[in-house]
Coordinates of C-alpha atoms and ligand atoms in Angstrom, one line a residue:
M1 CA -132.4 -38.9 -150.4
E2 CA -132.7 -38.3 -146.5
P3 CA -134.9 -35.9 -145.0
K4 CA -133.4 -32.4 -145.6
K5 CA -134.2 -29.7 -142.6
I6 CA -134.3 -26.3 -144.3
V7 CA -134.5 -23.4 -141.6
V8 CA -135.7 -20.3 -143.2
L9 CA -135.0 -16.8 -141.8
A10 CA -137.0 -14.3 -143.1
G11 CA -135.1 -11.4 -141.3
D12 CA -136.4 -8.0 -142.1
G13 CA -137.9 -5.4 -144.6
I14 CA -139.0 -7.3 -147.6
G15 CA -137.0 -11.0 -146.1
K16 CA -140.5 -12.2 -145.5
E17 CA -142.1 -11.4 -148.9
V18 CA -139.0 -13.0 -151.0
T19 CA -138.2 -15.9 -148.7
F20 CA -141.9 -16.8 -149.2
W21 CA -141.5 -17.4 -152.7
G22 CA -138.1 -19.2 -152.3
T23 CA -139.8 -21.4 -149.6
E24 CA -142.4 -21.9 -152.2
V25 CA -140.1 -23.1 -154.5
L26 CA -138.3 -25.5 -152.3
R27 CA -141.8 -27.4 -151.7
L28 CA -143.3 -27.5 -154.9
I29 CA -139.3 -29.2 -156.3
G30 CA -139.7 -31.6 -153.3
K31 CA -143.6 -32.3 -154.2
G32 CA -142.6 -33.4 -157.7
F33 CA -139.5 -35.1 -156.9
G34 CA -140.3 -36.8 -153.8
Y35 CA -138.2 -35.5 -151.4
R36 CA -139.0 -34.5 -148.0
F37 CA -137.7 -30.6 -147.1
E38 CA -138.5 -30.2 -143.5
I39 CA -139.0 -26.2 -143.5
D40 CA -138.7 -24.2 -140.1
E41 CA -138.9 -20.3 -139.2
A42 CA -136.7 -18.5 -137.1
L43 CA -135.9 -15.0 -136.0
I44 CA -132.8 -13.0 -137.1
G45 CA -131.9 -9.5 -137.4
H46 CA -134.5 -6.2 -136.4
S47 CA -137.5 -8.7 -136.2
A48 CA -135.3 -10.8 -133.4
I49 CA -134.5 -7.4 -131.3
E50 CA -138.2 -6.5 -131.1
V51 CA -139.4 -10.0 -130.0
T52 CA -136.0 -11.0 -127.9
G53 CA -133.3 -7.9 -127.7
N54 CA -131.1 -10.0 -129.6
P55 CA -130.7 -10.1 -133.2
L56 CA -129.9 -13.9 -133.0
P57 CA -131.3 -15.5 -130.3
Q58 CA -129.9 -18.7 -129.0
E59 CA -133.3 -20.5 -130.3
T60 CA -132.5 -19.3 -133.9
L61 CA -129.0 -20.4 -133.7
D62 CA -129.7 -23.9 -132.2
K63 CA -132.3 -24.5 -135.3
C64 CA -129.6 -23.7 -137.5
K65 CA -126.8 -25.8 -136.0
S66 CA -129.1 -28.7 -136.1
A67 CA -130.4 -28.1 -140.2
D68 CA -128.9 -29.1 -143.5
A69 CA -129.3 -25.5 -144.8
V70 CA -130.4 -22.1 -144.1
L71 CA -132.5 -19.6 -146.5
L72 CA -132.2 -16.0 -145.4
G73 CA -134.1 -12.9 -146.5
A74 CA -132.6 -9.9 -145.5
V75 CA -131.6 -7.7 -142.2
G76 CA -131.5 -4.4 -141.6
H77 CA -133.2 -1.3 -140.2
P78 CA -133.3 2.3 -140.9
K79 CA -133.4 3.2 -137.7
Y80 CA -129.8 2.2 -136.8
D81 CA -128.3 3.4 -139.9
N82 CA -129.2 6.6 -139.2
D83 CA -128.5 6.4 -135.2
P84 CA -124.8 4.8 -134.8
S85 CA -124.9 4.9 -131.1
L86 CA -127.3 1.7 -130.6
K87 CA -125.3 -1.0 -129.5
V88 CA -127.4 -3.7 -130.7
R89 CA -127.7 -4.1 -134.3
P90 CA -129.8 -6.5 -136.9
E91 CA -126.3 -6.9 -139.0
Q92 CA -125.0 -8.3 -135.9
G93 CA -127.0 -11.2 -136.4
L94 CA -125.6 -11.9 -139.9
L95 CA -122.2 -11.6 -138.9
K96 CA -122.8 -13.9 -135.8
I97 CA -124.6 -16.7 -137.8
R98 CA -121.8 -16.5 -140.5
K99 CA -119.6 -16.8 -137.4
E100 CA -121.3 -19.8 -135.8
L101 CA -122.0 -22.1 -138.6
G102 CA -118.2 -21.7 -139.9
L103 CA -119.6 -20.0 -143.1
Y104 CA -116.2 -18.1 -144.2
C105 CA -116.9 -18.9 -148.0
N106 CA -119.3 -16.4 -149.6
I107 CA -119.9 -17.4 -153.0
R108 CA -122.0 -15.0 -155.7
P109 CA -122.6 -15.7 -159.2
I110 CA -122.6 -12.8 -161.5
K111 CA -124.3 -13.8 -164.8
I112 CA -126.4 -11.4 -166.7
F113 CA -130.0 -13.2 -168.3
D114 CA -129.5 -12.0 -171.6
E115 CA -133.5 -10.9 -171.2
L116 CA -131.9 -8.3 -168.9
L117 CA -129.2 -6.6 -171.1
D118 CA -131.1 -3.7 -171.5
A119 CA -132.2 -3.6 -167.3
S120 CA -128.2 -2.3 -166.3
S121 CA -126.9 0.9 -166.7
L122 CA -124.2 -0.4 -168.3
K123 CA -123.8 -1.1 -172.0
P124 CA -125.3 -4.2 -173.5
E125 CA -122.1 -5.3 -175.6
I126 CA -119.9 -4.9 -172.5
L127 CA -122.2 -7.4 -170.3
K128 CA -123.6 -10.1 -172.8
G129 CA -121.1 -13.0 -172.0
A130 CA -119.9 -11.9 -168.8
D131 CA -120.2 -14.7 -166.2
I132 CA -117.9 -14.3 -162.8
L133 CA -118.5 -16.6 -159.7
F134 CA -116.7 -14.4 -156.7
F135 CA -115.2 -16.3 -154.2
R136 CA -115.6 -13.5 -150.8
E137 CA -113.8 -14.7 -147.3
L138 CA -116.5 -14.3 -144.9
T139 CA -115.6 -15.0 -141.4
G140 CA -112.5 -13.0 -141.2
G141 CA -110.6 -9.3 -142.2
I142 CA -112.1 -5.8 -140.9
Y143 CA -115.6 -7.2 -140.4
F144 CA -114.1 -9.4 -137.2
G145 CA -110.6 -8.1 -136.8
E146 CA -109.9 -7.2 -132.8
P147 CA -109.7 -4.6 -131.6
R148 CA -112.5 -2.8 -132.8
E149 CA -113.3 0.0 -130.4
R150 CA -113.7 4.0 -129.6
R151 CA -110.8 5.6 -128.2
D152 CA -110.1 9.1 -126.6
N153 CA -113.6 9.8 -125.2
G154 CA -115.3 8.3 -128.5
K155 CA -113.1 10.7 -130.7
V156 CA -111.3 8.2 -132.1
G157 CA -112.9 4.5 -134.2
L158 CA -110.7 1.7 -134.9
D159 CA -110.9 -1.3 -136.5
T160 CA -108.8 -3.8 -137.5
M161 CA -107.7 -5.7 -140.6
V162 CA -106.2 -9.0 -139.9
Y163 CA -105.9 -12.4 -141.9
S164 CA -104.2 -15.4 -141.3
Y165 CA -102.2 -17.7 -143.5
S166 CA -105.2 -20.6 -143.0
E167 CA -107.5 -18.4 -143.5
V168 CA -106.7 -17.5 -146.9
K169 CA -105.7 -21.0 -147.8
R170 CA -108.8 -22.7 -147.1
I171 CA -111.0 -20.0 -149.4
A172 CA -108.0 -19.8 -151.9
K173 CA -108.3 -23.5 -152.6
K174 CA -112.3 -23.1 -153.0
A175 CA -111.7 -20.4 -155.6
F176 CA -108.5 -22.3 -157.0
D177 CA -111.2 -25.6 -157.3
A178 CA -113.9 -23.7 -159.0
A179 CA -111.9 -22.1 -161.6
S180 CA -110.5 -25.4 -162.6
K181 CA -114.2 -26.6 -163.2
R182 CA -114.6 -23.5 -165.2
N183 CA -112.2 -21.3 -167.4
N184 CA -109.4 -21.4 -165.3
R185 CA -108.7 -18.6 -164.4
V186 CA -108.5 -16.4 -160.8
H187 CA -108.1 -12.9 -160.1
S188 CA -106.9 -12.6 -156.5
V189 CA -108.1 -9.0 -155.7
D190 CA -106.1 -7.6 -152.5
K191 CA -104.4 -3.9 -151.6
A192 CA -100.9 -5.5 -151.0
N193 CA -99.5 -2.3 -152.6
V194 CA -100.4 -0.7 -149.0
L195 CA -102.1 -3.2 -146.6
E196 CA -99.8 -5.9 -144.7
S197 CA -102.7 -8.6 -144.4
S198 CA -102.8 -8.1 -148.4
R199 CA -99.4 -9.0 -148.5
L200 CA -99.7 -11.4 -146.6
W201 CA -103.0 -12.8 -148.7
R202 CA -101.0 -12.3 -151.6
E203 CA -98.3 -14.6 -150.6
V204 CA -100.6 -17.0 -149.9
V205 CA -102.5 -17.1 -153.1
Q206 CA -99.0 -17.6 -154.6
E207 CA -98.7 -20.5 -152.9
V208 CA -101.9 -22.1 -153.5
A209 CA -101.9 -21.3 -156.9
K210 CA -98.9 -23.6 -157.4
E211 CA -101.0 -26.3 -156.6
Y212 CA -102.9 -25.7 -159.7
P213 CA -100.7 -25.1 -163.1
D214 CA -103.8 -25.2 -165.2
V215 CA -105.4 -22.2 -163.8
E216 CA -103.9 -19.0 -164.5
C217 CA -103.5 -16.6 -161.2
I218 CA -103.6 -12.8 -161.9
H219 CA -103.2 -10.6 -158.9
M220 CA -105.4 -7.2 -159.3
F221 CA -105.1 -3.9 -156.7
V222 CA -108.9 -3.6 -155.5
D223 CA -109.0 -0.1 -156.8
N224 CA -108.0 -1.4 -160.3
A225 CA -110.7 -4.1 -159.9
A226 CA -113.3 -2.0 -159.2
M227 CA -112.3 -0.3 -162.5
Q228 CA -111.8 -3.7 -164.4
L229 CA -115.2 -4.7 -163.7
I230 CA -117.3 -2.1 -165.3
K231 CA -114.9 -2.0 -168.0
D232 CA -114.5 -5.1 -169.0
P233 CA -116.3 -7.8 -166.9
K234 CA -115.6 -10.4 -169.7
Q235 CA -111.7 -10.6 -168.4
F236 CA -112.9 -12.2 -165.1
D237 CA -113.4 -16.0 -164.2
V238 CA -113.6 -16.3 -160.9
V239 CA -112.8 -13.4 -158.3
L240 CA -111.1 -14.4 -154.9
T241 CA -110.9 -11.1 -152.2
G242 CA -111.1 -10.9 -148.5
N243 CA -114.5 -9.6 -146.4
M244 CA -114.4 -6.1 -147.0
F245 CA -113.5 -6.1 -150.3
G246 CA -115.9 -8.5 -151.5
D247 CA -118.9 -6.9 -150.0
I248 CA -118.1 -3.5 -152.1
L249 CA -116.8 -5.4 -155.6
T250 CA -120.0 -7.5 -155.5
D251 CA -122.5 -4.7 -155.3
E252 CA -121.1 -2.9 -158.1
A253 CA -121.0 -6.6 -159.7
S254 CA -124.5 -6.5 -159.3
Q255 CA -124.8 -3.9 -162.2
I256 CA -123.5 -6.5 -164.4
A257 CA -126.3 -8.8 -163.4
G258 CA -128.9 -6.4 -164.3
S259 CA -129.9 -5.5 -161.0
M260 CA -129.4 -6.6 -157.0
G261 CA -132.6 -8.0 -157.1
M262 CA -131.4 -10.9 -159.1
L263 CA -128.5 -11.7 -157.3
A264 CA -128.0 -15.1 -155.4
S265 CA -125.3 -16.1 -152.8
A266 CA -124.1 -19.2 -150.8
S267 CA -122.6 -19.2 -147.8
I268 CA -120.4 -22.1 -147.2
G269 CA -118.0 -23.4 -144.7
D270 CA -117.3 -27.1 -143.6
Q271 CA -120.8 -28.3 -143.0
I272 CA -123.9 -26.1 -143.3
G273 CA -124.7 -24.2 -146.3
L274 CA -126.6 -20.8 -146.0
Y275 CA -128.7 -18.9 -148.7
E276 CA -129.6 -15.5 -149.4
P277 CA -130.0 -13.0 -151.7
I278 CA -127.3 -10.4 -152.2
H279 CA -130.0 -7.1 -151.8
G280 CA -130.7 -5.5 -148.8
A281 CA -134.0 -5.1 -146.5
A282 CA -135.1 -2.7 -149.0
H283 CA -137.4 -1.2 -146.3
D284 CA -138.7 1.7 -148.5
I285 CA -140.9 -1.1 -150.5
T286 CA -141.6 -3.6 -147.5
G287 CA -145.1 -4.6 -147.7
M288 CA -145.8 -3.3 -151.1
N289 CA -145.6 -6.5 -152.8
I290 CA -143.2 -5.3 -155.3
A291 CA -140.2 -6.5 -154.4
N292 CA -137.7 -8.7 -156.7
P293 CA -137.9 -12.7 -155.5
L294 CA -136.0 -13.9 -158.1
A295 CA -133.1 -13.7 -156.3
T296 CA -134.4 -15.3 -153.3
I297 CA -135.5 -17.9 -155.9
L298 CA -132.3 -18.5 -157.6
S299 CA -130.5 -18.8 -153.6
A300 CA -132.9 -21.8 -153.1
A301 CA -131.7 -23.0 -156.3
L302 CA -128.3 -22.8 -155.0
M303 CA -129.2 -24.2 -152.3
L304 CA -130.3 -27.6 -153.8
D305 CA -126.9 -27.4 -156.1
I306 CA -124.5 -27.0 -153.2
S307 CA -125.8 -28.5 -150.2
F308 CA -128.1 -31.2 -151.6
D309 CA -126.3 -32.4 -154.4
L310 CA -129.8 -31.7 -156.9
Q311 CA -128.4 -30.1 -160.2
E312 CA -131.1 -31.1 -162.1
E313 CA -133.5 -30.0 -160.0
S314 CA -131.7 -26.8 -159.5
Q315 CA -131.5 -26.1 -163.2
I316 CA -135.3 -26.4 -163.1
I317 CA -135.3 -23.4 -161.0
I318 CA -132.8 -21.2 -163.1
D319 CA -135.0 -22.4 -166.3
A320 CA -138.1 -21.3 -165.2
V321 CA -136.6 -18.1 -164.1
D322 CA -135.2 -17.6 -167.7
K323 CA -138.4 -18.5 -169.5
V324 CA -140.5 -16.0 -167.3
L325 CA -137.7 -13.5 -168.1
K326 CA -138.0 -14.5 -171.8
Q327 CA -142.2 -14.0 -171.8
G328 CA -141.2 -10.6 -170.6
F329 CA -142.2 -10.2 -167.5
R330 CA -140.3 -8.0 -164.7
T331 CA -140.8 -6.6 -161.4
R332 CA -140.1 -3.1 -161.0
D333 CA -136.8 -3.0 -160.3
I334 CA -135.4 -4.6 -163.7
A335 CA -138.4 -3.5 -166.4
S336 CA -137.0 -0.9 -168.6
E337 CA -138.6 2.0 -170.8
S338 CA -139.3 -0.9 -173.2
T339 CA -141.4 -3.2 -170.6
A340 CA -145.0 -2.7 -171.6
P341 CA -147.3 -1.7 -168.8
D342 CA -149.0 -5.0 -168.8
K343 CA -145.7 -7.2 -168.1
I344 CA -144.8 -5.6 -164.9
L345 CA -145.7 -7.8 -162.1
D346 CA -145.3 -7.3 -158.6
T347 CA -143.8 -10.3 -156.3
E348 CA -146.7 -12.5 -156.0
Q349 CA -147.6 -12.6 -160.0
T350 CA -144.0 -13.2 -160.5
G351 CA -143.7 -16.1 -157.9
L352 CA -146.7 -17.5 -159.3
K353 CA -145.2 -17.3 -162.7
V354 CA -142.3 -19.4 -161.6
L355 CA -144.1 -21.9 -159.9
Q356 CA -145.9 -22.0 -163.1
A357 CA -142.9 -22.4 -165.0
I358 CA -141.2 -25.0 -162.8
K359 CA -144.6 -27.0 -162.7
S360 CA -144.7 -27.1 -166.5
T361 CA -141.0 -28.6 -167.0
M362 CA -141.8 -31.1 -164.0
S363 CA -144.8 -32.5 -165.5
R364 CA -142.7 -33.4 -168.5
S365 CA -139.9 -35.0 -166.6
V366 CA -141.4 -36.6 -163.6
L367 CA -144.6 -37.8 -162.3
I368 CA -146.4 -34.9 -160.2
Ligands
IPM401 C1 -123.8 -8.3 -147.4 C2 -124.1 -7.1 -146.5 C3 -123.6 -7.5 -145.1 C4 -122.1 -7.7 -145.3 C5 -124.2 -6.6 -144.3 C6 -125.6 -6.6 -144.4 C7 -123.8 -7.0 -143.0 O1 -123.9 -6.0 -146.9 O2 -124.3 -9.4 -147.3 O3 -123.0 -8.2 -148.3 O4 -121.5 -6.4 -145.3 O5 -121.7 -8.6 -145.0
MG402 MG1 -123.1 -6.3 -148.9

């Protein structure tokens, strides 16, 4: 395999702590299997604003555009959350990089590791066996629609929810392709009883569905989907939805996977892939070495699978995470009342356990 260029954007808050371990995992896999991963770093979000005044400096964008894949930590800072008047904001960096790299398709796998059935606030019998793949449209909808502005001396705020035929079609195809390799069911989530953009969404999805006669297509309103997700998550296989609905539903669905600290995501388009945990910057625990690095480690696994076509290596990482959980180890966010205090690990200990588990598999399967 040609050398692969990976840019790591640690971002803000716990981003640095978790991407460190994602990177260590990639380095170890590279070393073990003889792949050259050239890892570079760049700034994004609040940490980029502090240094350059820009949440996505040109240098970062240039590096990412010439990379094969990007591993991102998190962006955000409480300072901005409490002051809506600030015009330059960390999240703009994330939205811009998604747009600039053409990452219109955000894939979020929701699956619970059996060992974590008691970490969720939902009943284990509801969760066991749930396995959902979310396809969230990522470069359109109300996140990007124009106009977006304040009017009437700031007394009115306006955003625009807009979708075009081609935007819906390309993500719908990705979702149906995935479903046809899984359990042949797509739930398309919209608000077509109220929104014009959703009525277009539904029409286009119906058209695409005709090309996949073996895939069952079910349309669901977003309010109902929010309820069905926690009532009976096993009814879902692939969920296809727009930008904002997908943002909200995937946070909700994180409870199906036990914790936000477990969920990885892939954002893809036509070329470069960007991989990131779905959790945020978590400033309340930043620098304390207690963040859960597993979502980022699992994002690195998704990178190997999707961007580099290394399914076996990707599975080694997932199995390593599984093994660490099976040994009973937990970061605080996924610990339960029954977790013994000596099994509660910090970020570094968790990262090291995963590396150890990967090493023991590799020493059996390849020469290192
Ligand atoms: C996500 C995040 C982002 C989003 C924020 C940080 C802009 O919540 O990736 O889900 O809303 O897309
Ligand atoms: Mg979100």
